[in-house]
Amino acid sequence: MRADRLLSLLLLLQNRGRLTAPELARELEVSVRTVYRDIEALSASGVPVLADRGPLGGYRLLDGYRTRLTGLTGDEAGSLLLAALPQAAAELGLGAELTAAQLKLQAALPDGPGEHARRIRERFHLDAPAWFRAGDPVPHLGPIAEAVWRQRRLRLRYRSWSGEAHRTVEPLGLVLKGGIWYLVAATERGTRTYRVGRVADAEALEETFERPADFELAAVWRESARAMEAGRIRGEARLRLSPRGLRLLPAKFGAVGERAVDGAGPPGADGWVTVTLPVESLQVAVHDLLGLGLEAEVLGPPELRAALGDIVRRLAARYPDGGSTPIHLTADP
C-alpha cells in the first residue's frame, strides 16, 4: 500500500505542480504527518522533491524531472471504465484505484494530449444521480460486485414489496440507473433484476457458474427497463392543461409526459390544451396529478376525476380558516 501511495504522491506532483502538505493529504486521504514521512521517503530514494517556504510555498519536483513509472494494474485499468462516475467507483470499492489510474494516465500522456485532457476535466463533469433524490444505501454492493466479477453464485436475503425472501442467484451484472444500483441475475425462473438497496444480506458462495455465451448486459437491461415501464402503465388520464402545465408535464412525468405533450391537441381560446397521459394505478395517478395543482383539470376517466375531487374537498375541509385573500406563490416559468 505504501509503495502505491508514494507513486501516487509522485504523480500528483508531476501532474499538478506545487502542492501543499494539506492538499496532498486530502488527495491521498492520509494525515499531513504521513505526507511528511512520504516526502522524506521519496527524497531518500533519489526523487528531487523541493520544499518552497512561505504562504505560496509547497512541495514540487525539480524542473524538468519526470517519471515514466505509469503501468496500470488490472484493477486500475478496469476502474477507468468508471472514470466519469467517481461516486460509483467509490461504492464499488474502486475509488483509490480510479484515482491512481487517472494519475498514471495523465503522466503517460504527452504534453499536448495531457493538457487537452486536463482542460476537459476542468470544463466538463458528469453527475449521474437524479435531482432531489438520494441514492439507496448499498452496504452489500461490494460483496455483490465481487461475486459478479468472480462468477460465484450469490445467496441473497431480499426485501420486496411482498415481504422478505431468500434467493440463490447467478449474478451476471450490475447497472447504475439514476443513482440506483440494480443487480441482473440468472435464476431458476429466468433472468431477474434486483434493486441492490433492498438486499438485506448477501453471501458469495464458493460455487462458480458459467456465464451464458450470448449474454449482453446492455441489451438485457434495455429489455428489462422496457418491460418494467410497460408493466407500470395501467391506464390513461385525459387532462386539460394550462400553458404552464404543459411545460411542467415532461419534468414531472418524464418520457410519458414528453409523449403526451407531443400528442397534445390544439390550444383553445384560453390557451389550454387537451392531452392523454399514461398513468399507473388510480392511487399513484391521484398523487402525481396533484403536483400539477391549478395548472391541470382531469377530464377522465370518471373514477380518477372523482378521486381527485374527493382529495381536494378533504384538503379544503382541513384548512377552513385559510382566509379570502389569495396567496400568490412564486414558481418557475
Short mmCIF file of C-alpha atoms in Angstrom, two decimals:
data_model
loop_
_atom_site.label_atom_id
_atom_site.label_comp_id
_atom_site.label_asym_id
_atom_site.label_seq_id
_atom_site.Cartn_x
_atom_site.Cartn_y
_atom_site.Cartn_z
CA MET A 1 0.00 0.00 0.00
CA ARG A 2 2.80 2.48 0.87
CA ALA A 3 4.56 1.88 -2.44
CA ASP A 4 1.31 2.64 -4.29
CA ARG A 5 0.81 5.78 -2.20
CA LEU A 6 4.35 7.00 -2.85
CA LEU A 7 3.82 6.57 -6.58
CA SER A 8 0.50 8.44 -6.37
CA LEU A 9 2.22 11.26 -4.46
CA LEU A 10 4.98 11.45 -7.08
CA LEU A 11 2.45 11.54 -9.93
CA LEU A 12 0.40 14.22 -8.18
CA LEU A 13 3.45 16.47 -8.00
CA GLN A 14 4.36 15.68 -11.60
CA ASN A 15 0.86 16.33 -12.99
CA ARG A 16 -0.21 19.30 -10.88
CA GLY A 17 2.98 21.05 -9.90
CA ARG A 18 3.37 22.68 -6.48
CA LEU A 19 1.03 21.29 -3.78
CA THR A 20 0.96 21.89 -0.04
CA ALA A 21 1.09 19.10 2.51
CA PRO A 22 -2.63 19.54 3.43
CA GLU A 23 -3.57 19.42 -0.27
CA LEU A 24 -1.60 16.21 -0.74
CA ALA A 25 -3.15 14.74 2.41
CA ARG A 26 -6.66 15.40 1.07
CA GLU A 27 -5.86 13.85 -2.31
CA LEU A 28 -4.26 10.76 -0.78
CA GLU A 29 -6.75 10.50 2.11
CA VAL A 30 -3.98 10.36 4.74
CA SER A 31 -2.77 12.62 7.53
CA VAL A 32 -0.41 15.55 6.97
CA ARG A 33 2.12 13.75 9.18
CA THR A 34 2.01 10.78 6.77
CA VAL A 35 2.65 13.16 3.85
CA TYR A 36 5.76 14.49 5.59
CA ARG A 37 7.06 10.93 6.06
CA ASP A 38 6.29 10.02 2.44
CA ILE A 39 8.08 13.13 1.15
CA GLU A 40 11.13 12.13 3.16
CA ALA A 41 10.96 8.60 1.72
CA LEU A 42 10.76 9.93 -1.86
CA SER A 43 13.73 12.22 -1.28
CA ALA A 44 15.73 9.38 0.27
CA SER A 45 15.07 7.26 -2.84
CA GLY A 46 16.56 9.93 -5.10
CA VAL A 47 13.42 11.75 -6.29
CA PRO A 48 14.23 15.51 -6.38
CA VAL A 49 11.37 16.90 -4.25
CA LEU A 50 11.82 20.59 -3.40
CA ALA A 51 10.11 22.38 -0.49
CA ASP A 52 9.25 26.06 -1.09
CA ARG A 53 8.70 28.14 2.03
CA GLY A 54 6.22 30.96 2.59
CA PRO A 55 2.47 31.48 2.09
CA LEU A 56 2.71 30.41 -1.57
CA GLY A 57 5.02 27.52 -0.83
CA GLY A 58 4.57 23.80 -1.01
CA TYR A 59 6.23 20.74 -2.46
CA ARG A 60 7.24 20.42 -6.11
CA LEU A 61 9.56 18.39 -8.29
CA LEU A 62 12.80 19.77 -9.70
CA ASP A 63 12.07 21.47 -13.02
CA GLY A 64 12.31 19.01 -15.88
CA TYR A 65 12.05 15.86 -13.74
CA ARG A 66 9.51 13.30 -14.96
CA THR A 67 8.86 9.67 -14.15
CA ARG A 68 7.53 7.07 -16.56
CA LEU A 69 6.51 4.56 -13.89
CA THR A 70 2.98 4.64 -15.24
CA GLY A 71 1.99 0.99 -15.74
CA LEU A 72 -1.64 0.28 -14.80
CA THR A 73 -2.62 -2.65 -12.60
CA GLY A 74 -5.63 -4.74 -13.60
CA ASP A 75 -7.92 -3.07 -11.05
CA GLU A 76 -6.73 0.38 -12.10
CA ALA A 77 -7.35 -0.33 -15.77
CA GLY A 78 -10.83 -1.67 -15.02
CA SER A 79 -11.64 1.35 -12.87
CA LEU A 80 -11.05 3.69 -15.84
CA LEU A 81 -14.38 2.46 -17.23
CA LEU A 82 -15.95 4.36 -14.32
CA ALA A 83 -13.85 7.49 -14.77
CA ALA A 84 -16.93 9.66 -15.31
CA LEU A 85 -18.66 8.19 -12.23
CA PRO A 86 -16.31 8.63 -9.26
CA GLN A 87 -19.09 8.06 -6.71
CA ALA A 88 -20.00 4.76 -8.39
CA ALA A 89 -16.35 3.74 -8.38
CA ALA A 90 -16.13 4.52 -4.66
CA GLU A 91 -19.27 2.46 -3.92
CA LEU A 92 -17.72 -0.47 -5.78
CA GLY A 93 -14.55 -0.13 -3.71
CA LEU A 94 -12.50 1.17 -6.67
CA GLY A 95 -12.08 4.79 -5.58
CA ALA A 96 -8.36 4.54 -4.81
CA GLU A 97 -7.71 2.52 -7.98
CA LEU A 98 -9.54 5.11 -10.09
CA THR A 99 -7.51 7.98 -8.62
CA ALA A 100 -4.24 6.12 -9.19
CA ALA A 101 -5.22 5.13 -12.72
CA GLN A 102 -6.13 8.69 -13.66
CA LEU A 103 -2.83 9.99 -12.31
CA LYS A 104 -0.86 7.38 -14.24
CA LEU A 105 -2.82 8.06 -17.40
CA GLN A 106 -2.17 11.80 -17.14
CA ALA A 107 1.53 11.20 -16.53
CA ALA A 108 1.79 8.90 -19.56
CA LEU A 109 0.17 11.39 -21.97
CA PRO A 110 2.45 13.70 -23.96
CA ASP A 111 2.22 17.39 -23.15
CA GLY A 112 -0.32 18.20 -25.88
CA PRO A 113 -2.88 15.43 -25.20
CA GLY A 114 -2.22 15.71 -21.46
CA GLU A 115 -3.10 19.40 -21.48
CA HIS A 116 -6.21 18.63 -23.54
CA ALA A 117 -7.33 16.01 -21.01
CA ARG A 118 -6.77 18.46 -18.15
CA ARG A 119 -8.88 21.13 -19.88
CA ILE A 120 -11.71 18.66 -20.46
CA ARG A 121 -11.64 17.66 -16.79
CA GLU A 122 -11.77 21.31 -15.73
CA ARG A 123 -14.71 22.15 -18.01
CA PHE A 124 -16.99 19.09 -18.11
CA HIS A 125 -18.43 17.00 -15.30
CA LEU A 126 -20.97 14.16 -15.31
CA ASP A 127 -23.29 13.92 -12.28
CA ALA A 128 -25.40 10.79 -12.78
CA PRO A 129 -27.82 10.75 -9.78
CA ALA A 130 -31.22 12.39 -10.18
CA TRP A 131 -32.13 15.68 -8.51
CA PHE A 132 -33.77 15.74 -5.07
CA ARG A 133 -33.33 12.01 -4.53
CA ALA A 134 -30.53 10.38 -2.65
CA GLY A 135 -29.30 7.02 -3.86
CA ASP A 136 -30.07 3.89 -1.88
CA PRO A 137 -27.71 2.86 0.90
CA VAL A 138 -25.87 -0.13 -0.59
CA PRO A 139 -23.87 -1.78 2.20
CA HIS A 140 -23.81 -5.10 0.32
CA LEU A 141 -22.72 -3.71 -3.06
CA GLY A 142 -19.08 -4.73 -2.50
CA PRO A 143 -19.73 -8.47 -1.98
CA ILE A 144 -22.25 -8.47 -4.83
CA ALA A 145 -19.76 -6.81 -7.20
CA GLU A 146 -17.10 -9.32 -6.14
CA ALA A 147 -19.47 -12.21 -6.91
CA VAL A 148 -20.29 -10.69 -10.32
CA TRP A 149 -16.58 -10.35 -11.11
CA ARG A 150 -15.58 -13.83 -9.94
CA GLN A 151 -18.69 -15.61 -11.30
CA ARG A 152 -19.66 -17.01 -7.92
CA ARG A 153 -23.22 -17.89 -7.01
CA LEU A 154 -24.80 -15.47 -4.59
CA ARG A 155 -27.20 -16.09 -1.70
CA LEU A 156 -29.45 -13.08 -1.12
CA ARG A 157 -31.88 -12.05 1.58
CA TYR A 158 -34.09 -9.65 -0.34
CA ARG A 159 -36.84 -7.26 0.77
CA SER A 160 -39.50 -6.92 -1.91
CA TRP A 161 -42.90 -5.25 -1.71
CA SER A 162 -44.49 -8.60 -0.85
CA GLY A 163 -42.08 -9.35 2.01
CA GLU A 164 -38.66 -10.81 2.65
CA ALA A 165 -37.39 -13.73 0.61
CA HIS A 166 -34.21 -15.82 0.22
CA ARG A 167 -32.77 -16.29 -3.26
CA THR A 168 -29.73 -18.08 -4.68
CA VAL A 169 -28.81 -16.45 -7.97
CA GLU A 170 -26.08 -16.31 -10.58
CA PRO A 171 -25.04 -12.63 -10.68
CA LEU A 172 -24.47 -11.53 -14.27
CA GLY A 173 -24.03 -7.77 -14.00
CA LEU A 174 -24.63 -4.51 -12.15
CA VAL A 175 -26.41 -1.47 -13.58
CA LEU A 176 -26.44 2.09 -12.19
CA LYS A 177 -29.64 3.88 -13.20
CA GLY A 178 -30.40 7.40 -11.93
CA GLY A 179 -28.20 6.87 -8.88
CA ILE A 180 -29.82 3.49 -8.07
CA TRP A 181 -27.88 0.20 -8.34
CA TYR A 182 -29.55 -2.90 -9.82
CA LEU A 183 -28.32 -6.49 -10.00
CA VAL A 184 -29.14 -8.53 -13.10
CA ALA A 185 -29.02 -12.23 -12.24
CA ALA A 186 -29.95 -15.62 -13.63
CA THR A 187 -32.44 -17.61 -11.53
CA GLU A 188 -34.43 -20.82 -11.90
CA ARG A 189 -37.24 -18.67 -13.32
CA GLY A 190 -35.07 -16.86 -15.83
CA THR A 191 -33.21 -13.56 -15.73
CA ARG A 192 -34.39 -11.23 -12.95
CA THR A 193 -33.49 -7.72 -11.79
CA TYR A 194 -32.98 -6.87 -8.10
CA ARG A 195 -32.62 -3.44 -6.54
CA VAL A 196 -29.37 -3.61 -4.58
CA GLY A 197 -30.65 -1.19 -1.93
CA ARG A 198 -33.27 -3.77 -0.94
CA VAL A 199 -30.72 -6.52 -0.33
CA ALA A 200 -30.72 -7.21 3.42
CA ASP A 201 -27.82 -9.67 3.25
CA ALA A 202 -25.54 -11.07 0.53
CA GLU A 203 -23.18 -14.03 0.71
CA ALA A 204 -20.93 -15.12 -2.15
CA LEU A 205 -20.79 -18.91 -2.30
CA GLU A 206 -17.74 -20.96 -3.25
CA GLU A 207 -19.65 -22.49 -6.15
CA THR A 208 -18.97 -20.83 -9.50
CA PHE A 209 -21.11 -20.72 -12.64
CA GLU A 210 -20.67 -20.27 -16.38
CA ARG A 211 -21.96 -17.07 -17.91
CA PRO A 212 -24.25 -17.59 -20.93
CA ALA A 213 -22.16 -17.14 -24.06
CA ASP A 214 -24.77 -14.89 -25.69
CA PHE A 215 -25.46 -12.71 -22.64
CA GLU A 216 -25.14 -8.94 -23.26
CA LEU A 217 -25.79 -6.86 -20.16
CA ALA A 218 -26.75 -3.65 -22.00
CA ALA A 219 -29.26 -5.44 -24.24
CA VAL A 220 -30.80 -7.37 -21.34
CA TRP A 221 -31.11 -4.19 -19.29
CA ARG A 222 -32.81 -2.30 -22.13
CA GLU A 223 -35.38 -5.07 -22.49
CA SER A 224 -35.89 -5.25 -18.72
CA ALA A 225 -36.34 -1.47 -18.50
CA ARG A 226 -38.91 -1.53 -21.31
CA ALA A 227 -40.82 -4.34 -19.61
CA MET A 228 -40.75 -2.53 -16.25
CA GLU A 229 -42.05 0.68 -17.82
CA ALA A 230 -44.76 -1.12 -19.77
CA GLY A 231 -45.82 -3.07 -16.68
CA ARG A 232 -46.30 0.14 -14.69
CA ILE A 233 -48.82 1.63 -17.12
CA ARG A 234 -52.35 0.59 -16.15
CA GLY A 235 -54.48 3.19 -17.91
CA GLU A 236 -54.76 6.68 -19.36
CA ALA A 237 -55.86 10.04 -18.00
CA ARG A 238 -57.38 12.80 -20.12
CA LEU A 239 -56.26 16.22 -18.95
CA ARG A 240 -56.75 19.89 -19.74
CA LEU A 241 -53.52 21.77 -19.18
CA SER A 242 -52.64 25.44 -19.00
CA PRO A 243 -49.59 26.59 -20.99
CA ARG A 244 -47.52 26.31 -17.82
CA GLY A 245 -48.99 22.88 -17.04
CA LEU A 246 -47.94 21.72 -20.49
CA ARG A 247 -44.37 22.81 -19.77
CA LEU A 248 -44.43 21.05 -16.39
CA LEU A 249 -45.63 17.72 -17.75
CA PRO A 250 -42.27 16.37 -19.04
CA ALA A 251 -40.47 17.50 -15.88
CA LYS A 252 -42.92 15.66 -13.62
CA PHE A 253 -43.68 12.59 -15.74
CA GLY A 254 -40.52 12.05 -17.80
CA ALA A 255 -40.77 10.21 -21.11
CA VAL A 256 -44.53 9.55 -20.85
CA GLY A 257 -45.05 13.26 -20.21
CA GLU A 258 -43.00 14.13 -23.28
CA ARG A 259 -45.05 11.77 -25.43
CA ALA A 260 -48.27 13.27 -24.05
CA VAL A 261 -47.07 16.77 -24.96
CA ASP A 262 -46.17 15.61 -28.47
CA GLY A 263 -49.73 14.29 -28.90
CA ALA A 264 -51.47 17.34 -27.41
CA GLY A 265 -54.47 18.79 -29.22
CA PRO A 266 -54.63 22.38 -30.49
CA PRO A 267 -54.95 25.08 -27.80
CA GLY A 268 -58.37 26.57 -27.09
CA ALA A 269 -59.24 30.24 -26.85
CA ASP A 270 -57.89 30.29 -23.29
CA GLY A 271 -54.60 28.66 -24.35
CA TRP A 272 -55.35 25.36 -22.58
CA VAL A 273 -54.81 22.07 -24.41
CA THR A 274 -56.10 18.53 -24.01
CA VAL A 275 -53.65 15.63 -23.61
CA THR A 276 -53.80 11.89 -22.95
CA LEU A 277 -51.32 10.79 -20.27
CA PRO A 278 -50.45 7.13 -19.50
CA VAL A 279 -50.74 6.53 -15.74
CA GLU A 280 -50.12 3.78 -13.21
CA SER A 281 -52.71 2.80 -10.61
CA LEU A 282 -55.50 5.15 -9.53
CA GLN A 283 -53.74 5.90 -6.25
CA VAL A 284 -50.43 6.76 -7.92
CA ALA A 285 -52.15 8.87 -10.59
CA VAL A 286 -54.00 10.93 -7.95
CA HIS A 287 -50.76 11.60 -6.07
CA ASP A 288 -48.84 12.53 -9.24
CA LEU A 289 -51.53 14.76 -10.74
CA LEU A 290 -51.92 16.75 -7.52
CA GLY A 291 -48.42 18.03 -8.24
CA LEU A 292 -49.77 19.94 -11.25
CA GLY A 293 -52.03 21.97 -8.95
CA LEU A 294 -54.24 24.54 -10.65
CA GLU A 295 -52.45 24.07 -13.97
CA ALA A 296 -54.45 20.91 -14.81
CA GLU A 297 -58.00 19.60 -14.85
CA VAL A 298 -58.74 15.87 -15.03
CA LEU A 299 -61.44 15.16 -17.61
CA GLY A 300 -61.44 11.39 -17.25
CA PRO A 301 -61.73 8.59 -16.52
CA PRO A 302 -64.62 9.39 -14.12
CA GLU A 303 -63.15 7.41 -11.20
CA LEU A 304 -59.88 9.37 -11.40
CA ARG A 305 -61.70 12.71 -11.57
CA ALA A 306 -63.88 11.70 -8.61
CA ALA A 307 -60.89 10.55 -6.53
CA LEU A 308 -59.02 13.79 -7.21
CA GLY A 309 -62.10 15.86 -6.36
CA ASP A 310 -62.51 13.95 -3.10
CA ILE A 311 -58.90 14.71 -2.12
CA VAL A 312 -59.35 18.40 -2.92
CA ARG A 313 -62.56 18.63 -0.85
CA ARG A 314 -60.89 16.94 2.12
CA LEU A 315 -57.93 19.31 1.86
CA ALA A 316 -60.30 22.30 1.79
CA ALA A 317 -62.04 20.97 4.91
CA ARG A 318 -58.70 20.63 6.68
CA TYR A 319 -57.86 24.31 6.07
CA PRO A 320 -61.20 26.10 6.63
CA ASP A 321 -59.52 29.22 8.04
CA GLY A 322 -57.37 29.92 5.01
CA GLY A 323 -58.97 33.36 4.60
CA SER A 324 -60.27 35.06 1.49
CA THR A 325 -57.07 36.83 0.48
CA PRO A 326 -55.45 35.00 -2.45
CA ILE A 327 -51.87 33.85 -1.94
CA HIS A 328 -49.55 34.16 -4.92
CA LEU A 329 -46.76 31.60 -4.92
CA THR A 330 -43.63 32.24 -6.92
CA ALA A 331 -43.00 29.39 -9.33
CA ASP A 332 -40.55 28.59 -12.08
CA PRO A 333 -41.77 29.54 -15.57
#
